[in-house]
mmCIF file of C-alpha atoms in Angstrom:
data_model
loop_
_atom_site.group_PDB
_atom_site.id
_atom_site.type_symbol
_atom_site.label_atom_id
_atom_site.label_comp_id
_atom_site.label_asym_id
_atom_site.label_seq_id
_atom_site.Cartn_x
_atom_site.Cartn_y
_atom_site.Cartn_z
ATOM 1 C CA MET H 51 -12.933 -36.843 5.081
ATOM 2 C CA ARG H 52 -9.999 -38.682 6.555
ATOM 3 C CA THR H 53 -7.886 -37.155 9.226
ATOM 4 C CA PRO H 54 -4.087 -36.948 9.063
ATOM 5 C CA GLY H 55 -2.643 -40.340 9.875
ATOM 6 C CA SER H 56 -5.651 -42.433 8.850
ATOM 7 C CA SER H 57 -5.492 -44.812 5.932
ATOM 8 C CA ALA H 58 -7.865 -45.342 3.064
ATOM 9 C CA GLN H 59 -9.322 -48.678 2.011
ATOM 10 C CA THR H 60 -8.916 -49.345 -1.675
ATOM 11 C CA THR H 61 -11.309 -51.595 -3.509
ATOM 12 C CA LYS H 62 -10.229 -51.218 -7.130
ATOM 13 C CA PRO H 63 -6.735 -51.160 -8.646
ATOM 14 C CA GLU H 64 -7.367 -47.728 -10.197
ATOM 15 C CA GLU H 65 -8.173 -46.346 -6.733
ATOM 16 C CA SER H 66 -4.848 -47.401 -5.257
ATOM 17 C CA ALA H 67 -3.418 -43.861 -5.392
ATOM 18 C CA LYS H 68 -4.623 -42.650 -2.018
ATOM 19 C CA PRO H 69 -3.863 -39.115 -0.838
ATOM 20 C CA ARG H 70 -0.618 -38.698 1.015
ATOM 21 C CA ARG H 71 -0.566 -37.773 4.643
ATOM 22 C CA PRO H 72 1.198 -34.487 5.463
ATOM 23 C CA ASP H 73 4.212 -36.442 6.755
ATOM 24 C CA GLU H 74 4.414 -38.362 3.446
ATOM 25 C CA ALA H 75 4.568 -35.195 1.345
ATOM 26 C CA GLY H 76 6.016 -35.425 -2.126
ATOM 27 C CA PRO H 77 8.392 -33.042 -3.891
ATOM 28 C CA ALA H 78 5.747 -30.311 -4.255
ATOM 29 C CA VAL H 79 5.710 -29.709 -0.510
ATOM 30 C CA HIS H 80 9.272 -30.664 0.390
ATOM 31 C CA GLY H 81 10.832 -28.185 2.797
ATOM 32 C CA LEU H 82 7.552 -26.567 3.851
ATOM 33 C CA SER H 83 6.338 -26.128 7.416
ATOM 34 C CA SER H 84 3.952 -28.685 8.888
ATOM 35 C CA GLU H 85 1.087 -26.174 8.554
ATOM 36 C CA ALA H 86 1.783 -25.712 4.825
ATOM 37 C CA ARG H 87 2.052 -29.483 4.300
ATOM 38 C CA ASN H 88 -1.224 -29.959 6.154
ATOM 39 C CA LEU H 89 -2.987 -27.398 3.922
ATOM 40 C CA HIS H 90 -1.659 -29.171 0.822
ATOM 41 C CA TRP H 91 -2.940 -32.467 2.240
ATOM 42 C CA LEU H 92 -6.376 -30.998 3.011
ATOM 43 C CA LEU H 93 -6.643 -29.581 -0.506
ATOM 44 C CA THR H 94 -5.608 -32.893 -2.087
ATOM 45 C CA ASN H 95 -8.213 -34.729 -0.008
ATOM 46 C CA LEU H 96 -10.900 -32.227 -0.994
ATOM 47 C CA VAL H 97 -10.245 -32.872 -4.682
ATOM 48 C CA GLU H 98 -9.860 -36.628 -4.409
ATOM 49 C CA GLU H 99 -12.717 -37.359 -2.029
ATOM 50 C CA VAL H 100 -15.495 -35.145 -3.370
ATOM 51 C CA SER H 101 -17.092 -36.348 -6.565
ATOM 52 C CA GLY H 102 -17.441 -33.707 -9.267
ATOM 53 C CA ILE H 103 -14.636 -31.377 -8.217
ATOM 54 C CA LEU H 104 -12.444 -30.467 -11.181
ATOM 55 C CA SER H 105 -10.033 -27.959 -9.655
ATOM 56 C CA VAL H 106 -9.480 -25.949 -6.494
ATOM 57 C CA ALA H 107 -7.620 -22.724 -5.721
ATOM 58 C CA VAL H 108 -6.856 -20.903 -2.484
ATOM 59 C CA VAL H 109 -6.354 -17.200 -3.151
ATOM 60 C CA SER H 110 -4.996 -14.493 -0.843
ATOM 61 C CA SER H 111 -6.861 -11.252 -0.206
ATOM 62 C CA ASP H 112 -4.658 -9.504 -2.799
ATOM 63 C CA GLY H 113 -5.573 -12.053 -5.476
ATOM 64 C CA LEU H 114 -2.425 -14.163 -5.432
ATOM 65 C CA LEU H 115 -2.676 -17.921 -5.814
ATOM 66 C CA LEU H 116 -1.528 -19.638 -2.615
ATOM 67 C CA LEU H 117 -2.514 -23.273 -3.208
ATOM 68 C CA SER H 118 -4.091 -25.147 -6.068
ATOM 69 C CA SER H 119 -5.026 -28.607 -7.158
ATOM 70 C CA ASP H 120 -3.548 -30.115 -10.253
ATOM 71 C CA PRO H 121 -6.454 -30.268 -12.749
ATOM 72 C CA ALA H 122 -4.664 -32.993 -14.730
ATOM 73 C CA ARG H 123 -4.488 -35.202 -11.622
ATOM 74 C CA ASN H 124 -8.009 -36.555 -12.012
ATOM 75 C CA ALA H 125 -8.066 -36.585 -15.832
ATOM 76 C CA GLU H 126 -8.028 -40.374 -16.018
ATOM 77 C CA SER H 127 -11.179 -40.673 -13.889
ATOM 78 C CA ARG H 128 -13.062 -37.902 -15.717
ATOM 79 C CA PRO H 129 -14.967 -38.507 -18.965
ATOM 80 C CA ALA H 130 -13.199 -37.075 -22.011
ATOM 81 C CA HIS H 131 -15.909 -34.468 -22.640
ATOM 82 C CA ARG H 132 -15.521 -32.940 -19.152
ATOM 83 C CA PRO H 133 -13.537 -29.712 -18.859
ATOM 84 C CA THR H 134 -10.340 -29.700 -16.807
ATOM 85 C CA GLY H 135 -10.869 -26.239 -15.378
ATOM 86 C CA PRO H 136 -10.655 -22.677 -16.638
ATOM 87 C CA ARG H 137 -8.269 -23.132 -19.579
ATOM 88 C CA GLY H 138 -6.672 -25.856 -17.423
ATOM 89 C CA SER H 139 -4.792 -23.220 -15.449
ATOM 90 C CA SER H 140 -4.741 -22.724 -11.706
ATOM 91 C CA ALA H 141 -3.841 -19.076 -12.315
ATOM 92 C CA ASP H 142 -7.017 -18.635 -14.372
ATOM 93 C CA LEU H 143 -9.146 -20.135 -11.604
ATOM 94 C CA ALA H 144 -7.408 -17.900 -9.047
ATOM 95 C CA THR H 145 -8.133 -14.832 -11.176
ATOM 96 C CA ILE H 146 -11.803 -15.766 -11.502
ATOM 97 C CA VAL H 147 -12.116 -16.507 -7.766
ATOM 98 C CA SER H 148 -10.439 -13.226 -6.823
ATOM 99 C CA GLY H 149 -12.593 -11.203 -9.206
ATOM 100 C CA LEU H 150 -15.821 -12.871 -8.130
ATOM 101 C CA GLY H 151 -14.847 -12.417 -4.491
ATOM 102 C CA SER H 152 -14.260 -8.689 -5.035
ATOM 103 C CA LEU H 153 -17.505 -8.307 -6.949
ATOM 104 C CA THR H 154 -19.627 -10.019 -4.309
ATOM 105 C CA LEU H 155 -17.879 -8.148 -1.494
ATOM 106 C CA GLY H 156 -18.641 -4.835 -3.229
ATOM 107 C CA ALA H 157 -22.257 -5.883 -3.770
ATOM 108 C CA ALA H 158 -22.626 -6.885 -0.121
ATOM 109 C CA GLN H 159 -21.221 -3.531 1.013
ATOM 110 C CA LEU H 160 -23.599 -1.604 -1.263
ATOM 111 C CA MET H 161 -26.531 -3.625 0.050
ATOM 112 C CA ASP H 162 -25.446 -3.500 3.700
ATOM 113 C CA GLY H 163 -25.485 -7.302 3.577
ATOM 114 C CA GLY H 164 -22.545 -7.967 5.876
ATOM 115 C CA THR H 165 -19.779 -10.385 5.003
ATOM 116 C CA VAL H 166 -20.028 -12.724 2.050
ATOM 117 C CA LYS H 167 -19.804 -16.330 3.185
ATOM 118 C CA GLN H 168 -20.267 -18.172 -0.093
ATOM 119 C CA THR H 169 -20.962 -17.498 -3.760
ATOM 120 C CA VAL H 170 -22.237 -20.139 -6.167
ATOM 121 C CA VAL H 171 -22.382 -19.795 -9.936
ATOM 122 C CA ALA H 172 -24.317 -22.589 -11.633
ATOM 123 C CA MET H 173 -23.519 -22.825 -15.342
ATOM 124 C CA ALA H 174 -24.754 -25.157 -18.066
ATOM 125 C CA GLU H 175 -21.416 -26.998 -18.122
ATOM 126 C CA GLY H 176 -20.148 -26.572 -14.568
ATOM 127 C CA SER H 177 -20.377 -24.887 -11.211
ATOM 128 C CA LEU H 178 -18.139 -22.411 -9.440
ATOM 129 C CA PHE H 179 -18.099 -22.056 -5.665
ATOM 130 C CA VAL H 180 -16.260 -19.329 -3.771
ATOM 131 C CA MET H 181 -16.077 -19.361 0.021
ATOM 132 C CA ALA H 182 -14.345 -16.951 2.403
ATOM 133 C CA ILE H 183 -11.556 -18.494 4.482
ATOM 134 C CA SER H 184 -10.052 -15.754 6.649
ATOM 135 C CA ASP H 185 -8.654 -12.240 6.356
ATOM 136 C CA GLY H 186 -9.964 -11.957 2.795
ATOM 137 C CA SER H 187 -8.515 -15.254 1.593
ATOM 138 C CA LEU H 188 -10.847 -17.323 -0.577
ATOM 139 C CA LEU H 189 -11.385 -20.961 -1.486
ATOM 140 C CA GLY H 190 -12.559 -21.473 -5.060
ATOM 141 C CA VAL H 191 -13.861 -24.741 -6.465
ATOM 142 C CA HIS H 192 -14.694 -25.497 -10.091
ATOM 143 C CA ALA H 193 -16.984 -28.527 -10.287
ATOM 144 C CA THR H 194 -19.024 -30.427 -12.840
ATOM 145 C CA SER H 195 -22.580 -29.359 -13.581
ATOM 146 C CA ASP H 196 -23.907 -32.630 -12.172
ATOM 147 C CA CYS H 197 -22.040 -32.396 -8.852
ATOM 148 C CA ASP H 198 -24.003 -32.542 -5.632
ATOM 149 C CA MET H 199 -23.763 -28.867 -4.670
ATOM 150 C CA THR H 200 -24.603 -29.515 -1.024
ATOM 151 C CA VAL H 201 -21.801 -32.076 -0.718
ATOM 152 C CA VAL H 202 -19.285 -29.748 -2.390
ATOM 153 C CA ALA H 203 -20.325 -26.828 -0.153
ATOM 154 C CA TYR H 204 -20.182 -29.023 2.957
ATOM 155 C CA HIS H 205 -16.641 -30.207 2.210
ATOM 156 C CA MET H 206 -15.574 -26.669 1.360
ATOM 157 C CA ALA H 207 -16.880 -25.565 4.760
ATOM 158 C CA LEU H 208 -14.860 -28.352 6.409
ATOM 159 C CA PHE H 209 -11.728 -27.170 4.575
ATOM 160 C CA VAL H 210 -12.378 -23.564 5.579
ATOM 161 C CA GLY H 211 -12.925 -24.604 9.197
ATOM 162 C CA ARG H 212 -9.660 -26.515 9.267
ATOM 163 C CA ALA H 213 -7.587 -24.045 7.243
ATOM 164 C CA GLY H 214 -8.920 -20.701 8.454
ATOM 165 C CA HIS H 215 -7.192 -20.568 11.806
ATOM 166 C CA VAL H 216 -3.774 -21.592 10.428
ATOM 167 C CA LEU H 217 -3.761 -19.352 7.346
ATOM 168 C CA THR H 218 -1.698 -16.674 9.069
ATOM 169 C CA PRO H 219 0.227 -13.912 7.285
ATOM 170 C CA GLU H 220 3.415 -15.933 7.839
ATOM 171 C CA LEU H 221 1.903 -19.056 6.265
ATOM 172 C CA ARG H 222 0.494 -17.060 3.330
ATOM 173 C CA SER H 223 3.983 -15.646 2.757
ATOM 174 C CA GLU H 224 5.503 -19.137 2.885
ATOM 175 C CA LEU H 225 2.938 -20.462 0.401
ATOM 176 C CA ARG H 226 3.519 -17.532 -1.982
ATOM 177 C CA GLN H 227 7.276 -18.072 -1.783
ATOM 178 C CA SER H 228 6.939 -21.798 -2.474
ATOM 179 C CA ARG H 229 4.786 -21.087 -5.569
ATOM 180 C CA GLU H 230 7.333 -18.572 -6.863
ATOM 181 C CA ASN H 231 10.187 -21.040 -6.329
ATOM 182 C CA GLY H 232 8.216 -24.024 -7.658
#
């Protein structure tokens, strides 16, 4: 994964749309703090750099969507028979991630299993990954059934490692506010 400020090499004309750096943020992140822009950049890179990822959602501990990918963004590079995400809606993915997170947390408590680090649901037509970020926040990824699960999980762990320490209550509030105003 590239770091902020690095550039990508493009080899094909259709690959010329490289992810923006946080300081090159588009209208979706205009007016946000540098931490919020950086999280948007990290999420965009996760989607664009990891093969098989269809959509991503970051959900707060109370189930509210904080950040999401745009499932339509990669539609041109995805075969027509591939799904675009749960009903194509980031809110649907956030709901699923929140519910699955609650369910696995309850199961872990009943089993004295400690904290839940990651949940994976492998389906015939896709995969769903849920990983704890911090303070109950969750990262959810909907991926194709033929994705390399270890690569997806690895890049999710990188995102969590980079995002976890900056996802403060103030930043969560800023992200919620930007979604409500957007």
